[in-house]
Amino acid sequence: MIPEADISIVIVSYNVRDFLARCLESVRQATAHLQVQVIVVDNASIDGSPQMVSSQFPEVTLIHNQKNVGFGVANNQGFQLATGRYTLILNPDTLLGEETLLACQKTLDEDAVIGAVGVKMMDGSGKYLPESKRGLPGVWRSFTKLTGLYKLFPNSLFWNGYYLGSLNAGTNGDVEVLTGAFMFVRTSILHDLKGFDERFFMYGEDIDLSKRILDAGYRIYFLADEQIVHFKGESTQKAGFAYNKRFYESMVIYAEKHIGREGPWFLLFLKVATAFLGVGSWLGHVVRSLAGPLVALGLTYTVYALSHHLWSRYYFADENYFDQHNVVWTSLICSVIIVFNTWFYGWFDRLPKAKYLHAGLISALLMILVVFAILPAELRNSRAVIFIGWLCAYPVLWAQYFIRGGMIKSQQKRTVVVTNDAANQKFESFNTTKENHIFLGYVAGTNNSKSGNYLNDIGHLSDIIRDLKVDEVIFDAGSLKMKDILQHMAMPSTEVSYKIAGASAMVGSASGKSTGEIYRAEVSYRLAKPVYRRLKRLTDLLLALTAMITWPFIGSRIRKNFPFKSLIAIFSGGSTWISYSDENSRANLPPLKPGILNTSALIGRVIDGSFVDNMQNADICYVKDYDPTFDIQILIQNIKKK
């Protein structure tokens, strides 16, 4: 029999292993003096989350679903096992303060009419998240929220009813809706209401549950005195049409249940609004993804066109020396090759480095020479023009990023670490700290520290940020209290981002509008780098294309073991040719898609001086020393076996 707890904590997780680990670490710190039952419901994660929970948090009750059953269904599974008087519904991308649960429990203990409690939430940059307290949705409230009108009158209940503008974020008080990221509810109420309505798959179920709690005669209370961190967006990725479609479907269910005469107008408004938002989201994603390469394409094309013009005018003394049709095609081919290669090597990634540009341009030059060597003679222009254009592309591509300011900002992040353990060198093992940050030093986590290992103590953190022009602060959760971390994250600062370091990873986000980020301390794996991941994807596509072309000529036994639908899965990006042999590898190695084959064929080989003697070592060697020949050899070896 499971003993009764004070509080049951239910966390639904889907492919957020490192955030979940930090969340559970914060739960441990927050429950030291409480009888707490922690339940994690994993919705078929493929990133090793279940294995991580079992190995690192044996006290946690784990429910491992074989498919993603949705947020509401998964929470209800957890509610069925809950033995506590109170149940906390918690997102895995959150961090609790040490006294948060005690304060919530005390609030419900002292007032039997309060059915649920929420707290103030901050994003990864320490900024207040307005969804900490909300009002019930209607046509007008939804309109002012979606159009942004609420920002004009943030303290007005009429204009900002969606976020209950009349209740200051620093004031305790009654609210109408809590977010599913943190809902502290009486377990008896959850049982009486039968938990979440399972017709909601991912969105709207928290609004529906809040409405039903109010209808049952209970109050919902907002505790402004307590705060948590919510790395918004990581636990439920919001992607274009799919997100908006599910959001609209959820709101249809909500309107049918709770909105009367206003319902049809509410649904019409939502349908139009979600359509516009979906298109806008998709266009925004396309623009952000293609803006850099398209600008570079235009610039390099212009460079080549000018190179042709100047070379014909000053070298050949004839402005019409080159055929204009050939000039267009030569300029286009060269610029496309240059942009493709620099993109492939990572020049347009979020954190580009000079070596990415150098590698991309060198490979582009070789590709250009090969392409023009096989073209008909009448289509070949002067090699001098090709080389001049290639040389000029270098400063032009540099200028593009300097104008944007991206290169300067991304490569010059000035970082301090707040810790009581400056002698611990674990922070130096984080890849981002070594490659993309300027480490300024340590800040002592206690006031009045006199040690020479520290720049100063945490009481002077705001001065350090201002005087040293700090861009990023990393808090060591292993030596600091979460309450102190949350307090300093809430300090007013517009340009500083925060990371919180656990045992194996740092988690954080630049703002509430950006998804959370993970910074893991691990060996340098090739397949953790974008250029090698793109190389693996390109290898997948080329091998799948080869298999498709040769499909009519291969034996029936091979076709049976490599069904045609597997090729479709590879083309769509749902699968890869080669993935891990050992499922436990997903907990510690870079993520890979499900594979048609696995790395076990590497067992018995010597790779980079290491003998591969088991599946785990095969997985490690594959991602650490990845080369496309691995995929080809494994594929051929499996074909021979058939």
XYZ file of C-alpha atoms in Angstrom:
642
model
C 0.000 0.000 0.000
C 1.297 3.439 -0.971
C 1.587 5.720 2.103
C -0.433 8.947 2.099
C 1.601 12.024 1.231
C 1.107 15.714 1.949
C 1.487 16.572 -1.717
C 1.448 14.556 -4.921
C 3.345 16.135 -7.819
C 2.354 15.044 -11.328
C 4.712 15.927 -14.194
C 3.899 15.044 -17.799
C 7.033 14.888 -19.936
C 7.716 14.571 -23.648
C 11.292 14.701 -25.000
C 12.647 17.238 -22.483
C 15.116 15.042 -20.592
C 17.495 17.729 -19.342
C 14.737 20.145 -18.338
C 12.995 17.298 -16.533
C 16.208 16.447 -14.659
C 16.623 20.031 -13.456
C 12.929 20.190 -12.543
C 13.198 17.035 -10.437
C 16.351 18.366 -8.759
C 14.443 21.515 -7.770
C 11.543 19.361 -6.515
C 13.974 17.475 -4.280
C 15.188 20.739 -2.763
C 11.648 22.043 -2.301
C 10.326 18.906 -0.579
C 13.001 18.246 2.028
C 10.573 18.703 4.944
C 7.419 17.382 3.300
C 5.887 14.000 2.636
C 5.768 14.173 -1.135
C 4.876 11.709 -3.855
C 6.377 12.533 -7.266
C 4.821 10.971 -10.375
C 6.321 11.413 -13.846
C 4.167 10.397 -16.797
C 6.325 10.061 -19.907
C 4.467 10.378 -23.209
C 6.668 8.050 -25.306
C 9.816 10.184 -25.263
C 12.698 9.021 -27.451
C 15.395 11.153 -25.778
C 16.109 8.806 -22.859
C 13.868 10.593 -20.347
C 12.432 7.394 -18.785
C 15.893 5.871 -18.350
C 17.162 9.089 -16.774
C 14.291 9.186 -14.270
C 14.757 5.529 -13.308
C 18.517 5.845 -12.790
C 18.833 9.309 -11.229
C 15.508 9.644 -9.373
C 14.570 6.177 -8.060
C 12.101 7.704 -5.587
C 9.933 8.922 -8.478
C 6.961 6.860 -9.660
C 7.317 6.537 -13.434
C 4.506 5.840 -15.894
C 5.995 5.132 -19.324
C 3.387 5.434 -22.070
C 4.057 3.715 -25.381
C 2.451 6.577 -27.317
C 1.800 10.267 -26.773
C -1.657 10.243 -25.207
C -1.783 13.998 -24.680
C -1.436 16.302 -21.687
C -4.868 15.725 -20.157
C -4.924 11.928 -20.410
C -1.377 11.652 -19.056
C -2.162 13.880 -16.075
C -5.258 11.823 -15.304
C -3.054 8.724 -15.220
C -0.983 10.452 -12.568
C -4.051 11.614 -10.619
C -5.185 7.990 -10.291
C -2.001 7.211 -8.330
C -2.004 10.429 -6.284
C -2.253 9.834 -2.523
C -1.558 13.365 -1.281
C -4.156 15.728 0.139
C -3.032 18.184 -2.498
C -1.819 17.628 -6.058
C 0.590 19.872 -7.949
C 0.279 19.789 -11.733
C 3.742 20.812 -12.908
C 5.449 21.253 -16.270
C 8.907 19.672 -16.703
C 10.413 22.967 -17.903
C 9.894 24.656 -14.520
C 12.033 25.164 -11.413
C 10.571 25.464 -7.903
C 11.737 27.572 -4.999
C 12.443 25.833 -1.697
C 9.414 27.381 0.050
C 6.939 27.398 -2.843
C 5.126 24.189 -1.910
C 4.947 25.083 1.776
C 3.332 28.424 0.939
C 0.773 26.792 -1.363
C -0.047 24.114 1.208
C -0.463 26.714 3.942
C -2.870 28.718 1.766
C -5.147 25.719 1.202
C -4.859 24.595 4.825
C -6.066 27.986 6.085
C -9.023 28.495 3.728
C -11.251 25.570 2.761
C -13.009 27.658 0.088
C -9.822 28.012 -1.970
C -9.660 25.069 -4.354
C -6.501 25.841 -6.310
C -3.419 28.032 -6.022
C -1.045 29.475 -8.606
C 2.185 31.434 -8.263
C 4.108 34.115 -10.109
C 6.147 32.711 -13.003
C 9.323 34.128 -14.554
C 10.881 33.231 -17.878
C 14.534 32.331 -18.367
C 15.561 35.989 -18.428
C 13.872 36.751 -15.112
C 10.896 38.564 -16.640
C 7.357 38.118 -15.320
C 5.099 35.861 -17.407
C 1.591 37.380 -17.646
C -0.075 33.963 -18.025
C 0.635 33.445 -14.319
C -2.889 34.807 -13.771
C -5.671 34.937 -16.339
C -9.350 35.563 -16.795
C -11.846 33.272 -18.475
C -11.788 33.754 -22.267
C -14.558 35.414 -24.245
C -14.800 37.200 -27.591
C -13.667 40.604 -26.317
C -10.911 39.293 -24.065
C -9.585 37.030 -26.814
C -9.725 39.912 -29.304
C -7.736 42.303 -27.109
C -5.209 39.574 -26.362
C -4.649 38.365 -29.932
C -4.513 41.896 -31.373
C -2.194 43.163 -28.640
C -4.605 45.906 -27.507
C -4.203 44.749 -23.908
C -0.645 46.138 -23.950
C -1.985 49.687 -24.330
C -3.888 49.483 -21.036
C -2.165 46.708 -19.054
C -3.830 47.636 -15.741
C -7.383 47.775 -17.082
C -9.769 44.884 -16.506
C -11.786 45.959 -19.568
C -8.842 46.105 -21.990
C -6.712 43.456 -20.308
C -9.288 41.065 -18.953
C -7.433 38.093 -20.430
C -4.525 38.678 -18.027
C -6.674 40.250 -15.267
C -4.952 43.621 -15.535
C -6.805 44.967 -12.493
C -4.803 42.611 -10.246
C -1.205 43.752 -9.953
C 1.393 41.039 -10.578
C 2.842 41.772 -7.150
C -0.463 41.415 -5.293
C -2.098 38.269 -3.952
C -5.693 37.797 -4.999
C -8.445 35.775 -6.631
C -8.087 34.856 -10.307
C -10.156 32.873 -12.792
C -7.627 30.742 -14.666
C -4.304 29.119 -13.777
C -1.810 27.792 -16.267
C -1.173 24.060 -16.564
C 2.510 24.740 -15.925
C 1.748 25.098 -12.185
C -1.636 24.275 -10.633
C -1.728 23.411 -6.915
C -5.142 21.772 -6.424
C -6.981 19.853 -3.720
C -6.802 16.187 -4.740
C -10.415 15.679 -3.666
C -11.510 18.284 -6.221
C -9.568 16.549 -8.993
C -11.275 13.277 -8.107
C -14.731 14.878 -7.904
C -14.261 16.614 -11.275
C -12.623 13.490 -12.777
C -9.465 15.406 -13.600
C -8.861 16.974 -16.980
C -11.385 16.619 -19.785
C -9.563 14.133 -22.023
C -11.092 15.558 -25.184
C -8.503 18.334 -24.890
C -5.246 16.942 -26.261
C -2.770 19.677 -25.426
C -4.296 23.157 -25.096
C -7.249 24.594 -23.184
C -7.536 21.856 -20.581
C -6.186 24.175 -17.862
C -8.821 26.803 -18.726
C -11.545 24.152 -18.663
C -10.406 22.746 -15.308
C -10.195 26.237 -13.787
C -13.737 26.999 -14.974
C -15.062 23.763 -13.458
C -13.312 24.479 -10.140
C -15.033 27.877 -10.019
C -18.385 26.348 -10.986
C -17.994 23.866 -8.111
C -18.026 26.812 -5.687
C -14.305 27.112 -4.985
C -11.994 30.108 -5.333
C -8.736 30.145 -7.278
C -5.962 32.119 -5.601
C -2.815 33.761 -6.985
C 0.239 33.927 -4.699
C 2.385 36.812 -5.909
C 4.817 36.276 -3.029
C 6.007 32.948 -4.445
C 7.691 32.560 -7.811
C 9.022 29.832 -10.069
C 10.948 29.755 -13.337
C 9.098 28.534 -16.414
C 11.285 28.059 -19.485
C 8.253 28.780 -21.594
C 7.659 26.785 -24.759
C 10.013 23.868 -24.186
C 7.558 21.310 -22.851
C 5.061 21.974 -25.649
C 6.671 23.136 -28.859
C 4.425 25.541 -30.779
C 4.828 24.980 -34.494
C 2.728 26.841 -37.031
C -0.405 25.207 -38.406
C -0.259 22.122 -36.160
C -0.267 24.251 -33.005
C -2.998 26.596 -34.222
C -5.159 23.696 -35.424
C -5.010 21.963 -32.045
C -5.536 25.246 -30.213
C -8.666 25.967 -32.264
C -10.005 22.432 -31.751
C -9.521 22.840 -27.997
C -11.315 26.173 -27.963
C -14.245 24.637 -29.873
C -14.623 22.067 -27.095
C -14.359 24.799 -24.452
C -16.927 27.022 -26.158
C -19.411 24.172 -26.527
C -19.073 23.394 -22.809
C -18.939 26.804 -21.197
C -19.936 29.661 -23.515
C -23.606 30.271 -24.198
C -25.054 32.787 -26.677
C -21.598 34.258 -27.300
C -20.292 30.847 -28.377
C -20.839 31.023 -32.186
C -19.237 34.474 -32.393
C -16.383 33.288 -30.204
C -15.740 30.317 -32.499
C -15.952 32.447 -35.648
C -13.466 34.903 -34.226
C -11.129 32.101 -33.143
C -11.313 30.423 -36.541
C -10.334 33.608 -38.368
C -7.711 34.552 -35.788
C -6.038 31.142 -35.678
C -5.949 31.015 -39.488
C -4.182 34.375 -39.629
C -1.857 33.430 -36.784
C -1.048 30.096 -38.412
C -0.161 31.702 -41.732
C 1.787 34.421 -39.950
C 3.684 31.880 -37.861
C 4.574 29.839 -40.934
C 5.660 32.892 -42.918
C 7.697 34.136 -39.971
C 9.474 30.800 -39.703
C 10.195 30.755 -43.440
C 11.494 34.329 -43.403
C 13.724 33.713 -40.374
C 15.105 30.512 -41.901
C 15.716 31.848 -45.396
C 16.466 35.534 -44.822
C 20.202 35.068 -44.274
C 20.827 32.683 -47.192
C 18.612 34.696 -49.574
C 20.369 37.968 -48.751
C 23.705 36.203 -49.213
C 22.508 34.803 -52.545
C 21.597 38.274 -53.775
C 24.904 39.727 -52.609
C 27.087 37.016 -54.159
C 25.117 37.145 -57.415
C 25.710 40.912 -57.543
C 29.407 40.380 -56.835
C 29.747 37.936 -59.739
C 27.763 40.133 -62.120
C 29.989 43.117 -61.276
C 33.110 40.973 -61.611
C 32.078 40.047 -65.163
C 31.384 43.667 -66.032
C 34.626 45.057 -64.602
C 36.806 42.275 -66.038
C 35.362 42.691 -69.531
C 35.703 46.465 -69.371
C 39.207 46.820 -67.953
C 40.912 43.608 -69.031
C 39.343 42.996 -72.442
C 38.428 46.682 -73.058
C 35.015 45.504 -74.248
C 31.971 45.825 -72.004
C 30.110 43.286 -74.148
C 32.907 40.715 -74.186
C 30.864 38.160 -72.221
C 27.545 36.891 -73.498
C 24.888 38.268 -71.133
C 23.039 34.957 -71.040
C 26.217 33.240 -69.859
C 26.882 35.988 -67.319
C 23.485 35.367 -65.715
C 23.957 31.606 -65.575
C 27.564 31.772 -64.378
C 26.701 34.277 -61.638
C 23.692 32.244 -60.531
C 25.518 28.899 -60.457
C 28.494 30.308 -58.540
C 26.374 32.184 -56.002
C 24.105 29.167 -55.376
C 27.134 26.908 -54.821
C 28.741 29.410 -52.438
C 25.570 29.952 -50.395
C 24.802 26.214 -50.245
C 28.299 25.315 -49.028
C 28.512 28.103 -46.453
C 25.046 27.116 -45.205
C 26.056 23.461 -45.047
C 29.112 24.250 -42.915
C 27.058 26.383 -40.516
C 27.682 29.999 -41.516
C 23.963 30.806 -41.210
C 23.504 28.964 -37.910
C 22.618 30.839 -34.735
C 26.237 30.878 -33.533
C 28.427 31.081 -36.659
C 32.212 30.990 -36.533
C 34.823 32.190 -38.995
C 35.976 28.629 -39.656
C 32.500 27.793 -40.964
C 32.822 30.506 -43.601
C 36.362 29.440 -44.523
C 35.413 25.780 -44.912
C 32.298 26.653 -46.890
C 34.142 28.928 -49.309
C 36.977 26.457 -49.905
C 34.585 23.606 -50.649
C 32.520 25.984 -52.806
C 35.564 26.890 -54.905
C 36.385 23.228 -55.492
C 32.770 22.504 -56.435
C 32.649 25.499 -58.798
C 35.828 24.366 -60.576
C 34.445 20.842 -60.982
C 31.088 22.091 -62.280
C 32.644 24.426 -64.829
C 35.117 21.767 -65.932
C 32.262 19.551 -67.118
C 30.146 22.311 -68.687
C 30.201 22.767 -72.484
C 32.911 25.148 -73.666
C 30.402 27.779 -74.819
C 29.034 28.091 -71.270
C 32.409 28.570 -69.596
C 33.483 32.084 -68.756
C 36.886 33.293 -67.625
C 38.343 31.384 -64.660
C 39.763 34.704 -63.502
C 36.233 36.097 -63.131
C 35.173 33.014 -61.209
C 38.123 33.398 -58.843
C 37.691 37.178 -58.435
C 34.004 36.750 -57.621
C 34.861 34.021 -55.135
C 37.430 36.256 -53.403
C 34.998 39.176 -53.223
C 32.301 36.946 -51.726
C 34.436 36.556 -48.584
C 34.304 40.187 -47.339
C 30.719 40.551 -48.565
C 29.511 37.615 -46.442
C 31.452 38.944 -43.471
C 29.903 42.382 -43.947
C 26.415 40.874 -44.031
C 26.821 39.553 -40.483
C 28.643 42.557 -39.103
C 25.803 44.783 -40.309
C 23.288 42.553 -38.560
C 25.443 42.593 -35.439
C 24.903 38.872 -35.078
C 28.542 37.865 -35.286
C 29.760 40.344 -32.705
C 26.983 39.614 -30.240
C 26.898 35.843 -30.577
C 30.650 35.331 -30.297
C 31.277 37.781 -27.501
C 28.925 36.657 -24.727
C 30.370 37.853 -21.440
C 29.588 35.346 -18.689
C 29.889 35.122 -14.908
C 29.116 32.103 -12.724
C 27.431 32.523 -9.333
C 28.535 29.692 -7.047
C 29.844 28.835 -3.607
C 32.203 26.283 -5.125
C 34.640 28.166 -7.371
C 37.176 25.357 -7.010
C 34.845 23.030 -8.933
C 35.829 23.093 -12.599
C 32.612 21.561 -13.922
C 31.588 24.762 -15.680
C 34.626 24.611 -17.923
C 33.310 21.352 -19.384
C 30.217 22.928 -20.859
C 30.760 23.291 -24.583
C 29.167 26.702 -24.879
C 31.325 28.161 -22.133
C 34.482 27.098 -23.955
C 33.525 28.092 -27.473
C 31.091 30.982 -27.434
C 31.571 32.785 -24.133
C 34.117 35.089 -22.554
C 34.336 33.808 -18.981
C 34.801 36.794 -16.668
C 34.968 34.948 -13.349
C 33.031 33.637 -10.347
C 30.636 35.495 -8.060
C 30.298 34.177 -4.498
C 26.831 32.915 -3.637
C 27.042 34.283 -0.082
C 27.383 37.910 0.958
C 30.606 39.371 2.347
C 32.883 36.762 0.756
C 36.564 37.699 1.080
C 37.998 34.883 -1.037
C 40.311 35.823 -3.890
C 38.628 33.235 -6.114
C 35.625 35.517 -6.633
C 35.045 38.822 -8.397
C 32.725 39.801 -5.542
C 29.705 38.376 -3.720
C 26.093 37.986 -4.826
C 25.096 41.154 -2.987
C 27.014 43.094 -5.643
C 25.710 41.101 -8.622
C 23.862 44.064 -10.141
C 27.047 46.168 -9.938
C 29.073 43.389 -11.572
C 26.527 43.081 -14.386
C 26.655 46.834 -15.009
C 30.406 47.430 -14.654
C 31.632 44.343 -16.541
C 28.881 44.524 -19.176
C 27.761 40.963 -18.418
C 25.511 39.283 -21.013
C 24.855 36.026 -19.186
C 24.725 34.829 -15.585
C 25.005 31.126 -14.739
C 23.723 30.045 -11.323
C 25.130 26.882 -9.732
C 22.041 25.132 -8.358
C 24.271 22.616 -6.600
C 25.636 25.185 -4.142
C 22.892 27.841 -4.076
C 19.342 27.886 -2.766
C 16.729 28.096 -5.501
C 15.002 30.865 -3.540
C 18.123 33.042 -3.822
C 18.463 32.237 -7.524
C 14.855 33.252 -8.202
C 15.263 36.441 -6.195
C 18.250 37.594 -8.234
C 16.738 36.533 -11.542
C 13.875 38.916 -10.784
C 16.245 41.915 -10.613
C 15.453 44.482 -13.341
C 17.837 43.922 -16.248
C 17.000 44.159 -19.920
C 19.990 42.556 -21.604
C 21.051 39.723 -19.279
C 20.038 36.108 -19.829
C 20.204 33.480 -17.105
C 21.175 29.824 -17.048
C 20.798 27.395 -14.160
C 23.378 24.628 -13.951
C 22.560 21.204 -12.584
C 24.645 18.070 -12.331
C 24.977 17.443 -16.062
C 23.402 20.329 -17.934
C 22.561 23.997 -17.872
C 19.055 25.057 -18.828
C 17.765 28.495 -19.686
C 16.126 30.715 -22.265
C 16.760 34.200 -23.530
C 13.169 35.324 -22.998
C 9.572 34.213 -22.706
C 9.298 34.358 -26.499
C 12.122 31.902 -27.089
C 12.110 28.236 -26.235
C 14.367 26.855 -23.555
C 17.921 25.903 -24.354
C 20.093 23.063 -23.086
C 23.834 23.265 -22.481
C 25.163 19.817 -21.682
C 28.550 18.860 -20.304
C 29.662 16.062 -22.574
C 32.420 14.787 -24.822
C 32.659 16.555 -28.163
C 30.470 14.426 -30.417
C 30.474 15.071 -34.138
C 26.759 14.389 -34.373
C 26.118 17.096 -31.781
C 27.333 19.662 -34.328
C 24.976 21.060 -36.991
C 27.389 20.467 -39.879
C 27.657 16.737 -39.149
C 23.926 16.431 -38.559
C 23.366 17.981 -41.978
C 25.972 15.618 -43.428
C 24.146 12.633 -41.933
C 20.834 13.903 -43.286
C 22.364 14.356 -46.755
C 23.797 10.829 -46.562
C 20.361 9.491 -45.594
C 18.768 11.171 -48.601
C 21.431 10.029 -51.080
C 21.284 6.427 -49.851
C 17.478 6.461 -49.932
C 17.532 7.894 -53.465
C 20.001 5.204 -54.551
C 17.807 2.509 -53.003
C 14.729 3.896 -54.738
C 16.438 3.943 -58.155
C 17.741 0.386 -57.761
C 14.520 -0.907 -56.168
C 13.308 -2.866 -59.235
C 16.642 -4.673 -59.540
C 17.294 -5.817 -55.967
C 16.258 -9.199 -54.623
C 12.887 -9.867 -53.042
C 14.479 -10.815 -49.713
C 16.188 -7.433 -49.493
C 12.973 -5.621 -50.410
C 11.201 -7.543 -47.646
C 13.732 -6.481 -45.016
C 13.846 -2.879 -46.254
C 10.192 -2.106 -47.081
C 9.463 0.781 -49.404
C 7.657 2.657 -46.629
C 10.971 2.887 -44.761
C 12.378 4.909 -47.674
C 9.394 7.243 -47.458
C 10.048 7.674 -43.728
C 13.651 8.649 -44.465
C 12.670 11.151 -47.162
C 10.120 12.731 -44.816
C 12.678 13.022 -42.013
C 10.829 10.688 -39.664
C 13.581 8.050 -39.717
C 17.289 7.709 -40.383
C 19.223 4.792 -41.852
C 21.381 4.205 -38.774
C 20.428 4.866 -35.154
C 21.394 3.581 -31.707
C 21.726 -0.090 -30.751
C 21.313 0.477 -27.020
C 18.158 2.354 -25.981
C 20.004 3.686 -22.927
C 22.275 5.653 -25.263
C 19.470 8.107 -25.922
C 19.814 9.353 -22.350
C 23.431 10.483 -22.746
C 24.170 10.912 -26.452
C 22.961 13.403 -29.081
C 19.392 12.673 -30.231
C 18.907 10.555 -33.359
C 15.719 9.682 -35.224
C 14.481 6.070 -35.062
C 16.642 3.958 -37.371
C 16.030 1.354 -40.055
C 19.309 -0.244 -38.905
C 21.523 0.246 -35.871
C 25.185 0.582 -34.970
C 25.686 -3.019 -33.804
C 27.492 -3.752 -37.082
C 30.416 -1.698 -35.722
C 31.066 -4.212 -32.913
C 34.447 -5.886 -33.393
C 35.984 -2.966 -35.262
C 38.680 -0.529 -34.157
C 37.583 3.098 -34.582
C 40.009 5.935 -33.872
C 42.140 3.606 -31.751
C 39.220 2.287 -29.677
C 38.052 -1.324 -29.882
C 34.271 -1.541 -30.142
C 33.237 -4.471 -27.938
C 29.568 -3.791 -27.116
C 26.481 -1.900 -28.252
C 27.063 1.069 -25.958
C 30.590 1.600 -27.298
C 29.283 1.198 -30.842
C 26.814 4.014 -30.222
C 29.476 6.245 -28.666
C 31.970 5.705 -31.486
C 29.275 6.293 -34.097
C 28.294 9.752 -32.805
C 31.791 10.738 -31.660
C 33.640 9.887 -34.880
C 30.774 9.980 -37.378
C 31.646 9.577 -41.025
C 29.242 8.851 -43.918
C 31.243 5.706 -44.658
C 29.876 4.268 -41.390
C 26.356 4.400 -42.827
C 27.414 2.928 -46.169
C 29.385 0.075 -44.570
C 26.599 -0.798 -42.115
C 24.030 -0.787 -44.920
C 26.170 -3.008 -47.181
C 26.943 -5.381 -44.308
C 23.228 -5.797 -43.557
C 22.405 -6.347 -47.239
C 25.016 -9.119 -47.436
C 23.438 -10.805 -44.406
C 20.098 -10.945 -46.177
